[in-house]
PDB file of C-alpha atoms and ligand atoms in Angstrom:
ATOM      1  CA  UNK A   1       8.206  24.159   3.644  1.00  0.00           C
ATOM      2  CA  UNK A   2      10.663  26.405   1.758  1.00  0.00           C
ATOM      3  CA  UNK A   3      10.062  27.329  -1.927  1.00  0.00           C
ATOM      4  CA  UNK A   4      13.142  25.228  -2.756  1.00  0.00           C
ATOM      5  CA  UNK A   5      11.627  22.195  -1.014  1.00  0.00           C
ATOM      6  CA  UNK A   6       8.268  22.744  -2.751  1.00  0.00           C
ATOM      7  CA  UNK A   7      10.035  22.793  -6.106  1.00  0.00           C
ATOM      8  CA  UNK A   8      11.885  19.552  -5.287  1.00  0.00           C
ATOM      9  CA  UNK A   9       8.572  17.928  -4.341  1.00  0.00           C
ATOM     10  CA  UNK A  10       7.030  19.059  -7.649  1.00  0.00           C
ATOM     11  CA  UNK A  11       9.971  17.677  -9.653  1.00  0.00           C
ATOM     12  CA  UNK A  12       9.780  14.397  -7.735  1.00  0.00           C
ATOM     13  CA  UNK A  13       6.057  14.098  -8.475  1.00  0.00           C
ATOM     14  CA  UNK A  14       6.721  14.612 -12.199  1.00  0.00           C
ATOM     15  CA  UNK A  15       9.485  11.962 -12.156  1.00  0.00           C
ATOM     16  CA  UNK A  16       7.325   9.398 -10.341  1.00  0.00           C
ATOM     17  CA  UNK A  17       4.298  10.086 -12.536  1.00  0.00           C
ATOM     18  CA  UNK A  18       6.366   9.464 -15.667  1.00  0.00           C
ATOM     19  CA  UNK A  19       7.895   6.277 -14.225  1.00  0.00           C
ATOM     20  CA  UNK A  20       4.607   4.762 -13.042  1.00  0.00           C
ATOM     21  CA  UNK A  21       2.236   5.698 -15.829  1.00  0.00           C
ATOM     22  CA  UNK A  22       0.379   2.748 -17.254  1.00  0.00           C
ATOM     23  CA  UNK A  23       0.785   0.199 -14.457  1.00  0.00           C
ATOM     24  CA  UNK A  24      -2.409  -1.858 -14.068  1.00  0.00           C
ATOM     25  CA  UNK A  25      -1.304  -4.018 -11.134  1.00  0.00           C
ATOM     26  CA  UNK A  26      -2.592  -1.595  -8.482  1.00  0.00           C
ATOM     27  CA  UNK A  27       0.606   0.461  -8.388  1.00  0.00           C
ATOM     28  CA  UNK A  28      -0.182   3.157 -10.886  1.00  0.00           C
ATOM     29  CA  UNK A  29       0.512   6.839 -10.309  1.00  0.00           C
ATOM     30  CA  UNK A  30      -2.938   7.287  -8.754  1.00  0.00           C
ATOM     31  CA  UNK A  31      -2.026   4.916  -5.914  1.00  0.00           C
ATOM     32  CA  UNK A  32       0.964   7.165  -5.216  1.00  0.00           C
ATOM     33  CA  UNK A  33      -1.242  10.262  -5.497  1.00  0.00           C
ATOM     34  CA  UNK A  34      -3.663   8.859  -2.883  1.00  0.00           C
ATOM     35  CA  UNK A  35      -0.884   7.719  -0.538  1.00  0.00           C
ATOM     36  CA  UNK A  36       0.763  11.137  -0.794  1.00  0.00           C
ATOM     37  CA  UNK A  37      -2.472  12.960   0.112  1.00  0.00           C
ATOM     38  CA  UNK A  38      -3.233  10.639   3.022  1.00  0.00           C
ATOM     39  CA  UNK A  39       0.353  10.818   4.263  1.00  0.00           C
ATOM     40  CA  UNK A  40       0.448  14.632   4.176  1.00  0.00           C
ATOM     41  CA  UNK A  41      -2.738  14.797   6.267  1.00  0.00           C
ATOM     42  CA  UNK A  42      -1.536  12.181   8.753  1.00  0.00           C
ATOM     43  CA  UNK A  43       1.824  13.988   9.033  1.00  0.00           C
ATOM     44  CA  UNK A  44       0.046  17.176  10.111  1.00  0.00           C
ATOM     45  CA  UNK A  45      -1.762  15.338  12.894  1.00  0.00           C
ATOM     46  CA  UNK A  46       1.382  13.554  14.059  1.00  0.00           C
ATOM     47  CA  UNK A  47       3.600  16.614  13.664  1.00  0.00           C
ATOM     48  CA  UNK A  48       5.946  14.568  11.515  1.00  0.00           C
ATOM     49  CA  UNK A  49       8.376  16.247   9.095  1.00  0.00           C
ATOM     50  CA  UNK A  50       6.073  17.036   6.172  1.00  0.00           C
ATOM     51  CA  UNK A  51       8.882  17.327   3.617  1.00  0.00           C
ATOM     52  CA  UNK A  52      10.389  13.895   4.363  1.00  0.00           C
ATOM     53  CA  UNK A  53       6.911  12.332   4.461  1.00  0.00           C
ATOM     54  CA  UNK A  54       5.880  13.766   1.097  1.00  0.00           C
ATOM     55  CA  UNK A  55       9.142  12.772  -0.619  1.00  0.00           C
ATOM     56  CA  UNK A  56       8.969   9.239   0.788  1.00  0.00           C
ATOM     57  CA  UNK A  57       5.270   8.842  -0.084  1.00  0.00           C
ATOM     58  CA  UNK A  58       5.979   9.912  -3.675  1.00  0.00           C
ATOM     59  CA  UNK A  59       8.938   7.546  -4.041  1.00  0.00           C
ATOM     60  CA  UNK A  60       7.732   4.582  -1.943  1.00  0.00           C
ATOM     61  CA  UNK A  61       6.788   2.308  -4.882  1.00  0.00           C
ATOM     62  CA  UNK A  62       9.385   3.498  -7.409  1.00  0.00           C
ATOM     63  CA  UNK A  63      10.774  -0.057  -7.577  1.00  0.00           C
ATOM     64  CA  UNK A  64       8.893  -2.446  -5.294  1.00  0.00           C
ATOM     65  CA  UNK A  65      10.631  -5.792  -4.633  1.00  0.00           C
ATOM     66  CA  UNK A  66       7.436  -7.659  -5.439  1.00  0.00           C
ATOM     67  CA  UNK A  67       7.568  -6.369  -9.006  1.00  0.00           C
ATOM     68  CA  UNK A  68      11.277  -6.105  -9.708  1.00  0.00           C
ATOM     69  CA  UNK A  69      12.267  -9.732  -9.273  1.00  0.00           C
ATOM     70  CA  UNK A  70      12.722  -9.684  -5.498  1.00  0.00           C
ATOM     71  CA  UNK A  71      15.368  -6.936  -5.264  1.00  0.00           C
ATOM     72  CA  UNK A  72      14.825  -5.193  -1.890  1.00  0.00           C
ATOM     73  CA  UNK A  73      17.679  -2.716  -2.428  1.00  0.00           C
ATOM     74  CA  UNK A  74      16.677  -1.165  -5.727  1.00  0.00           C
ATOM     75  CA  UNK A  75      13.756   1.002  -4.530  1.00  0.00           C
ATOM     76  CA  UNK A  76      15.692   2.671  -1.663  1.00  0.00           C
ATOM     77  CA  UNK A  77      18.748   3.024  -3.935  1.00  0.00           C
ATOM     78  CA  UNK A  78      16.818   4.669  -6.788  1.00  0.00           C
ATOM     79  CA  UNK A  79      15.051   7.036  -4.373  1.00  0.00           C
ATOM     80  CA  UNK A  80      18.283   8.089  -2.657  1.00  0.00           C
ATOM     81  CA  UNK A  81      19.951   8.680  -6.029  1.00  0.00           C
ATOM     82  CA  UNK A  82      17.038  10.807  -7.212  1.00  0.00           C
ATOM     83  CA  UNK A  83      17.088  12.918  -4.039  1.00  0.00           C
ATOM     84  CA  UNK A  84      20.858  13.467  -4.239  1.00  0.00           C
ATOM     85  CA  UNK A  85      20.353  14.480  -7.880  1.00  0.00           C
ATOM     86  CA  UNK A  86      17.962  17.216  -6.683  1.00  0.00           C
ATOM     87  CA  UNK A  87      20.898  18.705  -4.767  1.00  0.00           C
ATOM     88  CA  UNK A  88      19.386  17.661  -1.438  1.00  0.00           C
ATOM     89  CA  UNK A  89      21.433  16.842   1.689  1.00  0.00           C
ATOM     90  CA  UNK A  90      22.662  13.285   2.247  1.00  0.00           C
ATOM     91  CA  UNK A  91      20.647  13.076   5.479  1.00  0.00           C
ATOM     92  CA  UNK A  92      17.378  13.555   3.562  1.00  0.00           C
ATOM     93  CA  UNK A  93      18.340  10.921   0.966  1.00  0.00           C
ATOM     94  CA  UNK A  94      19.226   8.464   3.743  1.00  0.00           C
ATOM     95  CA  UNK A  95      16.040   9.128   5.743  1.00  0.00           C
ATOM     96  CA  UNK A  96      13.833   8.546   2.685  1.00  0.00           C
ATOM     97  CA  UNK A  97      15.758   5.430   1.598  1.00  0.00           C
ATOM     98  CA  UNK A  98      15.354   3.948   5.061  1.00  0.00           C
ATOM     99  CA  UNK A  99      11.604   4.583   5.001  1.00  0.00           C
ATOM    100  CA  UNK A 100      11.225   2.900   1.612  1.00  0.00           C
ATOM    101  CA  UNK A 101      13.234  -0.114   2.792  1.00  0.00           C
ATOM    102  CA  UNK A 102      10.883  -0.627   5.748  1.00  0.00           C
ATOM    103  CA  UNK A 103       7.464   0.383   4.512  1.00  0.00           C
ATOM    104  CA  UNK A 104       6.273  -2.662   2.562  1.00  0.00           C
ATOM    105  CA  UNK A 105       4.052  -5.500   3.823  1.00  0.00           C
ATOM    106  CA  UNK A 106       6.140  -8.667   3.602  1.00  0.00           C
ATOM    107  CA  UNK A 107       3.739 -11.378   4.808  1.00  0.00           C
ATOM    108  CA  UNK A 108       1.380 -11.864   7.762  1.00  0.00           C
ATOM    109  CA  UNK A 109       4.000 -13.685   9.857  1.00  0.00           C
ATOM    110  CA  UNK A 110       6.965 -11.426   9.081  1.00  0.00           C
ATOM    111  CA  UNK A 111       7.954  -9.074  11.951  1.00  0.00           C
ATOM    112  CA  UNK A 112       7.815  -5.392  10.926  1.00  0.00           C
ATOM    113  CA  UNK A 113      10.963  -3.262  10.648  1.00  0.00           C
ATOM    114  CA  UNK A 114      11.327  -0.302  13.048  1.00  0.00           C
ATOM    115  CA  UNK A 115      10.435   2.971  11.309  1.00  0.00           C
ATOM    116  CA  UNK A 116      10.933   6.682  12.004  1.00  0.00           C
ATOM    117  CA  UNK A 117       7.776   8.690  12.746  1.00  0.00           C
ATOM    118  CA  UNK A 118       7.818   9.826   9.096  1.00  0.00           C
ATOM    119  CA  UNK A 119       8.106   6.176   7.986  1.00  0.00           C
ATOM    120  CA  UNK A 120       5.223   5.179  10.222  1.00  0.00           C
ATOM    121  CA  UNK A 121       3.049   7.841   8.620  1.00  0.00           C
ATOM    122  CA  UNK A 122       3.909   6.733   5.065  1.00  0.00           C
ATOM    123  CA  UNK A 123       3.337   3.078   5.937  1.00  0.00           C
ATOM    124  CA  UNK A 124      -0.079   3.913   7.419  1.00  0.00           C
ATOM    125  CA  UNK A 125      -1.064   5.862   4.309  1.00  0.00           C
ATOM    126  CA  UNK A 126       0.036   2.968   2.054  1.00  0.00           C
ATOM    127  CA  UNK A 127      -1.963   0.523   4.174  1.00  0.00           C
ATOM    128  CA  UNK A 128      -5.088   2.699   4.207  1.00  0.00           C
ATOM    129  CA  UNK A 129      -5.033   2.590   0.387  1.00  0.00           C
ATOM    130  CA  UNK A 130      -5.201  -1.232   0.564  1.00  0.00           C
ATOM    131  CA  UNK A 131      -8.513  -1.273   2.483  1.00  0.00           C
ATOM    132  CA  UNK A 132     -11.953   0.280   1.992  1.00  0.00           C
ATOM    133  CA  UNK A 133     -13.568   0.564  -1.442  1.00  0.00           C
ATOM    134  CA  UNK A 134     -10.239   1.396  -3.085  1.00  0.00           C
ATOM    135  CA  UNK A 135      -8.685  -1.633  -1.397  1.00  0.00           C
ATOM    136  CA  UNK A 136     -11.378  -3.943  -2.809  1.00  0.00           C
ATOM    137  CA  UNK A 137     -10.922  -2.472  -6.273  1.00  0.00           C
ATOM    138  CA  UNK A 138      -7.134  -2.770  -6.103  1.00  0.00           C
ATOM    139  CA  UNK A 139      -7.289  -6.381  -4.933  1.00  0.00           C
ATOM    140  CA  UNK A 140      -9.426  -7.436  -7.900  1.00  0.00           C
ATOM    141  CA  UNK A 141      -7.356  -5.369 -10.315  1.00  0.00           C
ATOM    142  CA  UNK A 142      -4.221  -7.068  -8.983  1.00  0.00           C
ATOM    143  CA  UNK A 143      -5.875 -10.516  -9.071  1.00  0.00           C
ATOM    144  CA  UNK A 144      -6.846 -10.089 -12.721  1.00  0.00           C
ATOM    145  CA  UNK A 145      -3.351  -8.860 -13.556  1.00  0.00           C
ATOM    146  CA  UNK A 146      -1.776 -11.858 -11.762  1.00  0.00           C
ATOM    147  CA  UNK A 147      -4.222 -14.351 -13.306  1.00  0.00           C
ATOM    148  CA  UNK A 148      -5.511 -15.571  -9.962  1.00  0.00           C
ATOM    149  CA  UNK A 149      -9.026 -16.821  -9.284  1.00  0.00           C
ATOM    150  CA  UNK A 150     -11.424 -14.516  -7.462  1.00  0.00           C
ATOM    151  CA  UNK A 151     -12.319 -17.263  -5.025  1.00  0.00           C
ATOM    152  CA  UNK A 152     -11.946 -21.004  -4.534  1.00  0.00           C
ATOM    153  CA  UNK A 153     -13.953 -22.511  -1.671  1.00  0.00           C
ATOM    154  CA  UNK A 154     -11.954 -24.997   0.385  1.00  0.00           C
ATOM    155  CA  UNK A 155      -8.597 -23.387  -0.365  1.00  0.00           C
ATOM    156  CA  UNK A 156      -7.338 -22.029   2.965  1.00  0.00           C
ATOM    157  CA  UNK A 157      -5.566 -18.659   3.331  1.00  0.00           C
ATOM    158  CA  UNK A 158      -1.798 -18.973   3.998  1.00  0.00           C
ATOM    159  CA  UNK A 159       0.059 -17.270   6.858  1.00  0.00           C
ATOM    160  CA  UNK A 160       3.193 -16.146   4.987  1.00  0.00           C
ATOM    161  CA  UNK A 161       6.118 -16.427   7.390  1.00  0.00           C
ATOM    162  CA  UNK A 162       8.809 -14.931   5.151  1.00  0.00           C
ATOM    163  CA  UNK A 163       9.087 -12.232   2.504  1.00  0.00           C
ATOM    164  CA  UNK A 164      10.002 -14.953   0.006  1.00  0.00           C
ATOM    165  CA  UNK A 165       6.881 -16.989   0.805  1.00  0.00           C
ATOM    166  CA  UNK A 166       4.805 -13.827   0.352  1.00  0.00           C
ATOM    167  CA  UNK A 167       6.571 -12.975  -2.907  1.00  0.00           C
ATOM    168  CA  UNK A 168       6.018 -16.461  -4.358  1.00  0.00           C
ATOM    169  CA  UNK A 169       2.465 -16.830  -3.098  1.00  0.00           C
ATOM    170  CA  UNK A 170      -0.234 -18.501  -5.127  1.00  0.00           C
ATOM    171  CA  UNK A 171      -3.443 -17.058  -3.801  1.00  0.00           C
ATOM    172  CA  UNK A 172      -6.991 -16.119  -4.637  1.00  0.00           C
ATOM    173  CA  UNK A 173      -8.242 -12.573  -4.338  1.00  0.00           C
ATOM    174  CA  UNK A 174     -10.658 -13.492  -1.539  1.00  0.00           C
ATOM    175  CA  UNK A 175      -7.841 -15.268   0.349  1.00  0.00           C
ATOM    176  CA  UNK A 176      -5.785 -12.099   0.035  1.00  0.00           C
ATOM    177  CA  UNK A 177      -8.391 -10.396   2.211  1.00  0.00           C
ATOM    178  CA  UNK A 178      -7.562 -12.884   5.006  1.00  0.00           C
ATOM    179  CA  UNK A 179      -3.806 -12.933   4.286  1.00  0.00           C
ATOM    180  CA  UNK A 180      -3.390  -9.175   4.374  1.00  0.00           C
ATOM    181  CA  UNK A 181      -6.286  -6.761   4.037  1.00  0.00           C
ATOM    182  CA  UNK A 182      -8.266  -7.683   7.170  1.00  0.00           C
ATOM    183  CA  UNK A 183      -5.053  -7.654   9.248  1.00  0.00           C
ATOM    184  CA  UNK A 184      -4.079  -4.107   8.381  1.00  0.00           C
ATOM    185  CA  UNK A 185      -6.306  -2.188  10.788  1.00  0.00           C
ATOM    186  CA  UNK A 186      -4.449  -3.724  13.755  1.00  0.00           C
ATOM    187  CA  UNK A 187      -1.051  -3.026  12.195  1.00  0.00           C
ATOM    188  CA  UNK A 188      -1.225   0.726  11.921  1.00  0.00           C
ATOM    189  CA  UNK A 189       1.182   3.036  13.728  1.00  0.00           C
ATOM    190  CA  UNK A 190      -0.686   6.306  14.265  1.00  0.00           C
ATOM    191  CA  UNK A 191      -3.994   7.139  16.003  1.00  0.00           C
ATOM    192  CA  UNK A 192      -5.201   9.219  13.030  1.00  0.00           C
ATOM    193  CA  UNK A 193      -4.788   6.277  10.661  1.00  0.00           C
ATOM    194  CA  UNK A 194      -6.514   3.916  13.086  1.00  0.00           C
ATOM    195  CA  UNK A 195      -9.572   6.185  13.070  1.00  0.00           C
ATOM    196  CA  UNK A 196      -9.801   6.249   9.282  1.00  0.00           C
ATOM    197  CA  UNK A 197      -9.171   2.507   9.104  1.00  0.00           C
ATOM    198  CA  UNK A 198     -12.159   1.655  11.277  1.00  0.00           C
ATOM    199  CA  UNK A 199     -14.714   2.594   8.620  1.00  0.00           C
ATOM    200  CA  UNK A 200     -12.643   1.211   5.734  1.00  0.00           C
ATOM    201  CA  UNK A 201     -12.276  -2.094   7.599  1.00  0.00           C
ATOM    202  CA  UNK A 202     -16.027  -2.346   8.200  1.00  0.00           C
ATOM    203  CA  UNK A 203     -16.536  -1.801   4.480  1.00  0.00           C
ATOM    204  CA  UNK A 204     -14.210  -4.753   3.712  1.00  0.00           C
ATOM    205  CA  UNK A 205     -16.170  -6.977   6.082  1.00  0.00           C
ATOM    206  CA  UNK A 206     -19.502  -5.938   4.577  1.00  0.00           C
ATOM    207  CA  UNK A 207     -18.167  -6.556   1.069  1.00  0.00           C
ATOM    208  CA  UNK A 208     -16.907 -10.043   2.008  1.00  0.00           C
ATOM    209  CA  UNK A 209     -20.179 -11.010   3.675  1.00  0.00           C
ATOM    210  CA  UNK A 210     -22.131  -9.937   0.597  1.00  0.00           C
ATOM    211  CA  UNK A 211     -19.717 -11.637  -1.817  1.00  0.00           C
ATOM    212  CA  UNK A 212     -19.844 -14.965   0.055  1.00  0.00           C
ATOM    213  CA  UNK A 213     -23.634 -14.820   0.379  1.00  0.00           C
ATOM    214  CA  UNK A 214     -23.989 -14.296  -3.378  1.00  0.00           C
ATOM    215  CA  UNK A 215     -21.427 -17.047  -4.045  1.00  0.00           C
ATOM    216  CA  UNK A 216     -23.701 -19.652  -2.477  1.00  0.00           C
ATOM    217  CA  UNK A 217     -26.888 -17.914  -3.566  1.00  0.00           C
ATOM    218  CA  UNK A 218     -27.759 -17.752   0.104  1.00  0.00           C
ATOM    219  CA  UNK A 219     -28.902 -14.175  -0.466  1.00  0.00           C
ATOM    220  CA  UNK A 220     -31.878 -15.697  -2.322  1.00  0.00           C
ATOM    221  CA  UNK A 221     -33.375 -16.634   1.050  1.00  0.00           C
ATOM    222  CA  UNK A 222     -33.745 -12.931   1.883  1.00  0.00           C
ATOM    223  CA  UNK A 223     -36.350 -12.547  -0.852  1.00  0.00           C
ATOM    224  CA  UNK A 224     -38.577 -15.533  -0.154  1.00  0.00           C
TER     225      UNK A 224
HETATM  226  P1  LIG B   1       1.810  -2.440  -1.296  1.00  0.00           P
HETATM  227  O1  LIG B   1       1.748  -1.226  -2.158  1.00  0.00           O
HETATM  228  O2  LIG B   1       1.025  -2.257  -0.015  1.00  0.00           O
HETATM  229  O3  LIG B   1       3.220  -2.959  -1.060  1.00  0.00           O
HETATM  230  P2  LIG B   1       1.305  -4.908  -2.808  1.00  0.00           P
HETATM  231  O4  LIG B   1       2.416  -4.741  -3.774  1.00  0.00           O
HETATM  232  O5  LIG B   1       1.400  -6.042  -1.830  1.00  0.00           O
HETATM  233  O6  LIG B   1       0.976  -3.572  -2.033  1.00  0.00           O
HETATM  234  O7  LIG B   1      -0.028  -5.047  -3.610  1.00  0.00           O
HETATM  235  C1  LIG B   1      -0.608  -4.062  -4.457  1.00  0.00           C
HETATM  236  C2  LIG B   1      -2.115  -4.115  -4.350  1.00  0.00           C
HETATM  237  O8  LIG B   1      -2.613  -5.375  -4.767  1.00  0.00           O
HETATM  238  C3  LIG B   1      -2.600  -3.950  -2.905  1.00  0.00           C
HETATM  239  O9  LIG B   1      -3.843  -3.284  -2.862  1.00  0.00           O
HETATM  240  C4  LIG B   1      -2.722  -5.366  -2.438  1.00  0.00           C
HETATM  241  O10 LIG B   1      -3.590  -5.535  -1.359  1.00  0.00           O
HETATM  242  C5  LIG B   1      -3.188  -6.077  -3.689  1.00  0.00           C
HETATM  243  N1  LIG B   1      -2.737  -7.469  -3.728  1.00  0.00           N
HETATM  244  C6  LIG B   1      -1.525  -7.936  -3.411  1.00  0.00           C
HETATM  245  N2  LIG B   1      -1.464  -9.290  -3.535  1.00  0.00           N
HETATM  246  C7  LIG B   1      -2.680  -9.687  -3.938  1.00  0.00           C
HETATM  247  C8  LIG B   1      -3.280 -10.940  -4.247  1.00  0.00           C
HETATM  248  N3  LIG B   1      -2.616 -12.085  -4.167  1.00  0.00           N
HETATM  249  N4  LIG B   1      -4.554 -10.934  -4.654  1.00  0.00           N
HETATM  250  C9  LIG B   1      -5.233  -9.776  -4.754  1.00  0.00           C
HETATM  251  N5  LIG B   1      -4.743  -8.581  -4.476  1.00  0.00           N
HETATM  252  C10 LIG B   1      -3.491  -8.509  -4.069  1.00  0.00           C
HETATM  253 NI1  LIG B   2       2.216   1.391  -2.156  1.00  0.00          NI
END
């Protein structure tokens, strides 16, 4: 990476940090920080363009459609405008905008958009941050923010067949595990991410088993 590129990355990080400070819905700056670190490591393994990956990881949630009233264009548009404002080439702005337009999970039944290698890496990093211990914590943080119940026995998980159905979902946090989190390990693009996901996925399963056992007090039987 050239010194000029490193300085553009640093300015982008400052911009995103200022924009995202204070979000408690699971999309705070620290989510971006984790996705950026994961993405940079995955990019090395995949020999993806590290500069594009880092820019896209930093900007990927700058205006997510799920929190801006359903506008799918605004995030890619803001990111491209920011990158042009850095004095960067149009090709870089376009590549990052295209990644941001395709990266988001839009419902279990919605076919994924084709992504560049750099986009695949950023999407994997974003998905890895939705599973494992961090994934559990984010799900309950989001659930509290959205006012949903932790769990409601008898309420089945929904297979969301469109981005609109996913956007307007009325879920419980435990159902979200079945509607998204447990599906992610089989929807990763790169071998490096699949390796990391294995352990994080097993952690989700162990957490769910424990949660449901405590829910019915069936863990009591272990201590008789
Ligand atoms: P992403 O950054 O992958 O696009 P989302 O905007 O879908 O993520 O969600 C932000 C975080 O909140 C993620 O960790 C996600 O799994 C979690 N989340 C999303 N919807 C729900 C829900 N209905 N209940 C609990 N957690 C949720
Ligand atoms: Ni994200």
